JSON list of C-alpha atoms in Angstrom, two decimals:
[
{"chain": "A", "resi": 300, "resn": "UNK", "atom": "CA", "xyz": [-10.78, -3.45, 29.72]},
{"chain": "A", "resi": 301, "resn": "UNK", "atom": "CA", "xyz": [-7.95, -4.08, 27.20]},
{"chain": "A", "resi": 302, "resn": "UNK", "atom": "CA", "xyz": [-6.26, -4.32, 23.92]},
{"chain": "A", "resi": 303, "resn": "UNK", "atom": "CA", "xyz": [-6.96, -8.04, 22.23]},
{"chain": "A", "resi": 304, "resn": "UNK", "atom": "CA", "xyz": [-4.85, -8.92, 18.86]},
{"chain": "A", "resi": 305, "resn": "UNK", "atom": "CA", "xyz": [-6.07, -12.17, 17.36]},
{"chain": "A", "resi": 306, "resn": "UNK", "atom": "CA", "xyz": [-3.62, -13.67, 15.08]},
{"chain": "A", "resi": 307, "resn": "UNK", "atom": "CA", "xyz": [-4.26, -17.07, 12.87]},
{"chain": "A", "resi": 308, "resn": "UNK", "atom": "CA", "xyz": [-1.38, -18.41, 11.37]},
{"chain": "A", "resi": 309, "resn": "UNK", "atom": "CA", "xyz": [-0.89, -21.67, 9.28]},
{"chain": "A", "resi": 310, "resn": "UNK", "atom": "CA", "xyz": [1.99, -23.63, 9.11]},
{"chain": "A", "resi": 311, "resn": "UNK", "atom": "CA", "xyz": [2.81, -26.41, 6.43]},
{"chain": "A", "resi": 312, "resn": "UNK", "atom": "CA", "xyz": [5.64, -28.98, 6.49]},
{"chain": "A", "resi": 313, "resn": "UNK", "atom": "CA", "xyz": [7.03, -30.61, 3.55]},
{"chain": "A", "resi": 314, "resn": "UNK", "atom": "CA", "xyz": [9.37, -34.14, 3.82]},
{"chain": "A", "resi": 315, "resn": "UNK", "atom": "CA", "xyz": [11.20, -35.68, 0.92]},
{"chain": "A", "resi": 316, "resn": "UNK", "atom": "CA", "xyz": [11.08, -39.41, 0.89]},
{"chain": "A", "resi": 317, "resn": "UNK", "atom": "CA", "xyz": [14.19, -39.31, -1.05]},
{"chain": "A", "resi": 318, "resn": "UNK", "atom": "CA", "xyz": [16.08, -37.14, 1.04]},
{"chain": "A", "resi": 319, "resn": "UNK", "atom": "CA", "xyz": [19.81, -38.20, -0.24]},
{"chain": "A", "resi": 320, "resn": "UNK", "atom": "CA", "xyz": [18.74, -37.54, -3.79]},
{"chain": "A", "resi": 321, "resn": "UNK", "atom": "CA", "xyz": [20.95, -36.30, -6.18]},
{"chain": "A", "resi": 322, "resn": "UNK", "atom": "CA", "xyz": [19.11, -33.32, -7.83]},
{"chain": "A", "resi": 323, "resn": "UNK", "atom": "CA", "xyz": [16.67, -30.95, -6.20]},
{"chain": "A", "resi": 324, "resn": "UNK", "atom": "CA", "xyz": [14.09, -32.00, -9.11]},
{"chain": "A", "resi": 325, "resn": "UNK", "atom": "CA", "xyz": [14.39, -35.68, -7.82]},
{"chain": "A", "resi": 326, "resn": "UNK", "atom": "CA", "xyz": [13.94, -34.02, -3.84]},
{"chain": "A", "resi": 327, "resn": "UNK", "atom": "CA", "xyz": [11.28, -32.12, -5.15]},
{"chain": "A", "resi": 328, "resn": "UNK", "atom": "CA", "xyz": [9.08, -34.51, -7.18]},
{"chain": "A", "resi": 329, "resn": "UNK", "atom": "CA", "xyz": [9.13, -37.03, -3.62]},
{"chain": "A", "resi": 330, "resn": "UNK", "atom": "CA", "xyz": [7.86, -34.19, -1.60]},
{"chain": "A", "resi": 331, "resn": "UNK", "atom": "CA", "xyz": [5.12, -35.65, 0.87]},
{"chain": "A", "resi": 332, "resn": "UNK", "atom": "CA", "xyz": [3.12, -33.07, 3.41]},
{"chain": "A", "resi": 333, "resn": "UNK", "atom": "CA", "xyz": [4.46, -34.15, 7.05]},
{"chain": "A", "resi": 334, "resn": "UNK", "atom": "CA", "xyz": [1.92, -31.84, 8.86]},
{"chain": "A", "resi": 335, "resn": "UNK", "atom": "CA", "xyz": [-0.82, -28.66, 8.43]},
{"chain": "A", "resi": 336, "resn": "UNK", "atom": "CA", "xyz": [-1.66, -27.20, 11.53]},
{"chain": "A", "resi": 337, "resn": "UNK", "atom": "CA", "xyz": [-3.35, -23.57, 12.59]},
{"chain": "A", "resi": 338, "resn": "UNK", "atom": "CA", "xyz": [-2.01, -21.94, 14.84]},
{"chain": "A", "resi": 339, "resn": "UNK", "atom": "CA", "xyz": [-4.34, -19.16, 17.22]},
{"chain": "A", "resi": 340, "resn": "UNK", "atom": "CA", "xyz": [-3.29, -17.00, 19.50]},
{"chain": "A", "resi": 341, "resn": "UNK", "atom": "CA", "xyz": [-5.17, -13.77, 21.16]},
{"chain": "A", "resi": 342, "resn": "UNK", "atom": "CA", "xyz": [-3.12, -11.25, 22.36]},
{"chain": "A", "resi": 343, "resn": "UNK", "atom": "CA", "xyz": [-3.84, -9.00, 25.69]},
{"chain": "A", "resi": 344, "resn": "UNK", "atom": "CA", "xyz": [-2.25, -6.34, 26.91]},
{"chain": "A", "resi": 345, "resn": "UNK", "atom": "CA", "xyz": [-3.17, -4.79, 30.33]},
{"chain": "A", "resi": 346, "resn": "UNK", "atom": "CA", "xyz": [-0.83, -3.67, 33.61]},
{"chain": "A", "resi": 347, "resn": "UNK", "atom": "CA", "xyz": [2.29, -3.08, 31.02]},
{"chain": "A", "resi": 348, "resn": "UNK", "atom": "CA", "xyz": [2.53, -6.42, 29.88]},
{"chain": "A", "resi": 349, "resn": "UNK", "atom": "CA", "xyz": [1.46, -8.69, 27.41]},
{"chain": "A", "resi": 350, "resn": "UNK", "atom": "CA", "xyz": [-0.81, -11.77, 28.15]},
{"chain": "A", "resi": 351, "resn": "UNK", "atom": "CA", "xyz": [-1.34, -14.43, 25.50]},
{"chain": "A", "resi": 352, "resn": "UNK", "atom": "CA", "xyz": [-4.50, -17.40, 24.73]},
{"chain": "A", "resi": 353, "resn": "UNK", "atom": "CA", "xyz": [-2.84, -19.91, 22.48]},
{"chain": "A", "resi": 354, "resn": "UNK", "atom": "CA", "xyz": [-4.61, -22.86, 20.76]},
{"chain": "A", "resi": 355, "resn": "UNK", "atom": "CA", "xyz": [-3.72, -25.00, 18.03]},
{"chain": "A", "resi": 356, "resn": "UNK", "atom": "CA", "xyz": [-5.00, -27.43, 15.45]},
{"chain": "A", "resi": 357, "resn": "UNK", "atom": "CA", "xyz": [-4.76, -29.68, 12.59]},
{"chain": "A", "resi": 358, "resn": "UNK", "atom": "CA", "xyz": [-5.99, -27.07, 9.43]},
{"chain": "A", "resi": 359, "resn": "UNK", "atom": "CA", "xyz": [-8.88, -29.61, 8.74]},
{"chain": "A", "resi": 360, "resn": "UNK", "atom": "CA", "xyz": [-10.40, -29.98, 11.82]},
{"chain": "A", "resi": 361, "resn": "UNK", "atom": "CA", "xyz": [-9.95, -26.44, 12.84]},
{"chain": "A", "resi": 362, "resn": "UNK", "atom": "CA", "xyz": [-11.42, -25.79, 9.32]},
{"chain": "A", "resi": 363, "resn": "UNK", "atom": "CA", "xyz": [-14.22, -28.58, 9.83]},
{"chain": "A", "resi": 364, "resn": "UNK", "atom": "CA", "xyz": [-15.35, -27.75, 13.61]},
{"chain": "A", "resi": 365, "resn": "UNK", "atom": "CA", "xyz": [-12.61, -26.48, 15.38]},
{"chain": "A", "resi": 366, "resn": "UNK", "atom": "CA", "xyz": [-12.73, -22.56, 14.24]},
{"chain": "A", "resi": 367, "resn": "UNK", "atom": "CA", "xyz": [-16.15, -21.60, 16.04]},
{"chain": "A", "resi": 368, "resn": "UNK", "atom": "CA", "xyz": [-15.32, -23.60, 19.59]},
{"chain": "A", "resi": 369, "resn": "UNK", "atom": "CA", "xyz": [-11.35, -21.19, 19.19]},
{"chain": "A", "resi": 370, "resn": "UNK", "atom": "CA", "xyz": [-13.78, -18.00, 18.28]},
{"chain": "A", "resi": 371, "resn": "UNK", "atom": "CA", "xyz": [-16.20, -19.00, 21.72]},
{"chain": "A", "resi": 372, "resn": "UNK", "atom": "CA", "xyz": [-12.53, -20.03, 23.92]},
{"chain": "A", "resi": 373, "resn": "UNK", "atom": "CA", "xyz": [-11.31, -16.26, 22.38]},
{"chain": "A", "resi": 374, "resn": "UNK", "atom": "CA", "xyz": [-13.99, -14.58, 23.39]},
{"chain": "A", "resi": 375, "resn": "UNK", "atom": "CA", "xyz": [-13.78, -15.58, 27.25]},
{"chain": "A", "resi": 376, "resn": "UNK", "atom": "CA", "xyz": [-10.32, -14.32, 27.15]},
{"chain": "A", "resi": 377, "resn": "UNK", "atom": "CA", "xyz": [-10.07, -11.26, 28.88]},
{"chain": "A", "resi": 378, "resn": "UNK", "atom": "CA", "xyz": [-7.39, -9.29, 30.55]},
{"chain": "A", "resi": 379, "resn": "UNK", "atom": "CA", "xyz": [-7.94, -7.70, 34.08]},
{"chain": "A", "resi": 380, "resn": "UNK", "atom": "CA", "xyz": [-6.26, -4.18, 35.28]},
{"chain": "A", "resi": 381, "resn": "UNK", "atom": "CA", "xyz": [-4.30, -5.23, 38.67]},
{"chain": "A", "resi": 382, "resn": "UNK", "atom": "CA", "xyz": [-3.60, -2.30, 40.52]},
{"chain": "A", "resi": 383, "resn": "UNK", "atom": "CA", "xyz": [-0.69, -2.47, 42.35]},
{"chain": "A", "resi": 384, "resn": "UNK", "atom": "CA", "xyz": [1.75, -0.27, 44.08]},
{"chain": "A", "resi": 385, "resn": "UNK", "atom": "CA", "xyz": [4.90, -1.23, 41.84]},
{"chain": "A", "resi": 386, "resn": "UNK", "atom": "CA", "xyz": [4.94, -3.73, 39.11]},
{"chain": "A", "resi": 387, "resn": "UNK", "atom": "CA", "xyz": [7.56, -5.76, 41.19]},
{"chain": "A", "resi": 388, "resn": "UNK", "atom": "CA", "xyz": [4.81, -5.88, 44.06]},
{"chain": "A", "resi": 389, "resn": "UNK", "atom": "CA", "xyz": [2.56, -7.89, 41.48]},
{"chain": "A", "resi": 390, "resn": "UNK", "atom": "CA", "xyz": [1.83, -10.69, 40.86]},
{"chain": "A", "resi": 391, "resn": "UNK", "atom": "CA", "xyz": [1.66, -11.99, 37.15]},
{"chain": "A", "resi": 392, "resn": "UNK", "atom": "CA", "xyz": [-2.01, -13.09, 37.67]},
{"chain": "A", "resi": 393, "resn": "UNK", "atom": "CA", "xyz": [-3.63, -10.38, 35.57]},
{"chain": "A", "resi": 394, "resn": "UNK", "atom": "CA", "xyz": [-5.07, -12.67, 32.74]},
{"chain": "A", "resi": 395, "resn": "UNK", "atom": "CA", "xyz": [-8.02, -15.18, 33.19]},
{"chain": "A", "resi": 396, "resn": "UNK", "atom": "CA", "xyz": [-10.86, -17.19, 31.40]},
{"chain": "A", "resi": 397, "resn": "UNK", "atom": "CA", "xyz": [-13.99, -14.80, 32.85]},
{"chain": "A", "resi": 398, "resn": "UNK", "atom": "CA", "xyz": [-16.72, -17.05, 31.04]},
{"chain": "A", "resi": 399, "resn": "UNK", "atom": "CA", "xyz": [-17.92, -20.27, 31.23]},
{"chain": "A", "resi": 400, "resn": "UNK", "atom": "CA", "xyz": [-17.77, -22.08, 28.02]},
{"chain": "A", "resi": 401, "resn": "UNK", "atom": "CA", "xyz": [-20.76, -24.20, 27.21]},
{"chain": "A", "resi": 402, "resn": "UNK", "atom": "CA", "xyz": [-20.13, -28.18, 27.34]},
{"chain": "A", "resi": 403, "resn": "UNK", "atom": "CA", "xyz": [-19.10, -29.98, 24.19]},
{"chain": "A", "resi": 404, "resn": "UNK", "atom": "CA", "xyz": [-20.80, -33.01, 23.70]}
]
């Protein structure tokens, strides 16, 4: 019914505990990861516009269990064609979850 884009990105932030040091060595040696998250989104397009599914993560978990139940949430994404007379006359309604996900126990 549409174009989907899936796109998985990763993000990683670094903290010194020494922030006021005096050399970037001494910063760099205290360096501490402050968060690693994943970052999904699934990209529609349909009716000349873009519709977007985005889900996020900690890395570990989405590694661990998280990654199948964003793959089954992707897959009920789905973009509908909204016929309409002008695209002022619509409504921006065009995107919805079309499947029932199974219950997570």
């Amino acid at each position: 019914n549409g174009q989907y884009y899936d796109i998985v990105v990763r993000l990683k932030s670094f903290a010194s505990r020494d922030p006021l040091a005096v050399s970037q060595e001494t910063i760099d040696k205290s360096l501490e990861l402050e968060y690693d998250r994943t970052y999904v989104t699934t990209v529609g397009v349909a009716n000349n516009r873009i519709y977007n599914l985005r889900l996020q993560s900690s890395t570990r978990a989405y590694q661990q269990t998280s990654k199948s139940q964003f793959q089954t949430i992707q897959s009920s994404f789905e973009v509908s064609t909204v016929k309409c007379p002008s695209l002022t006359s619509c409504k921006p309604n065009g995107a919805k979850i079309v499947k029932e996900l199974p219950a997570v126990s």
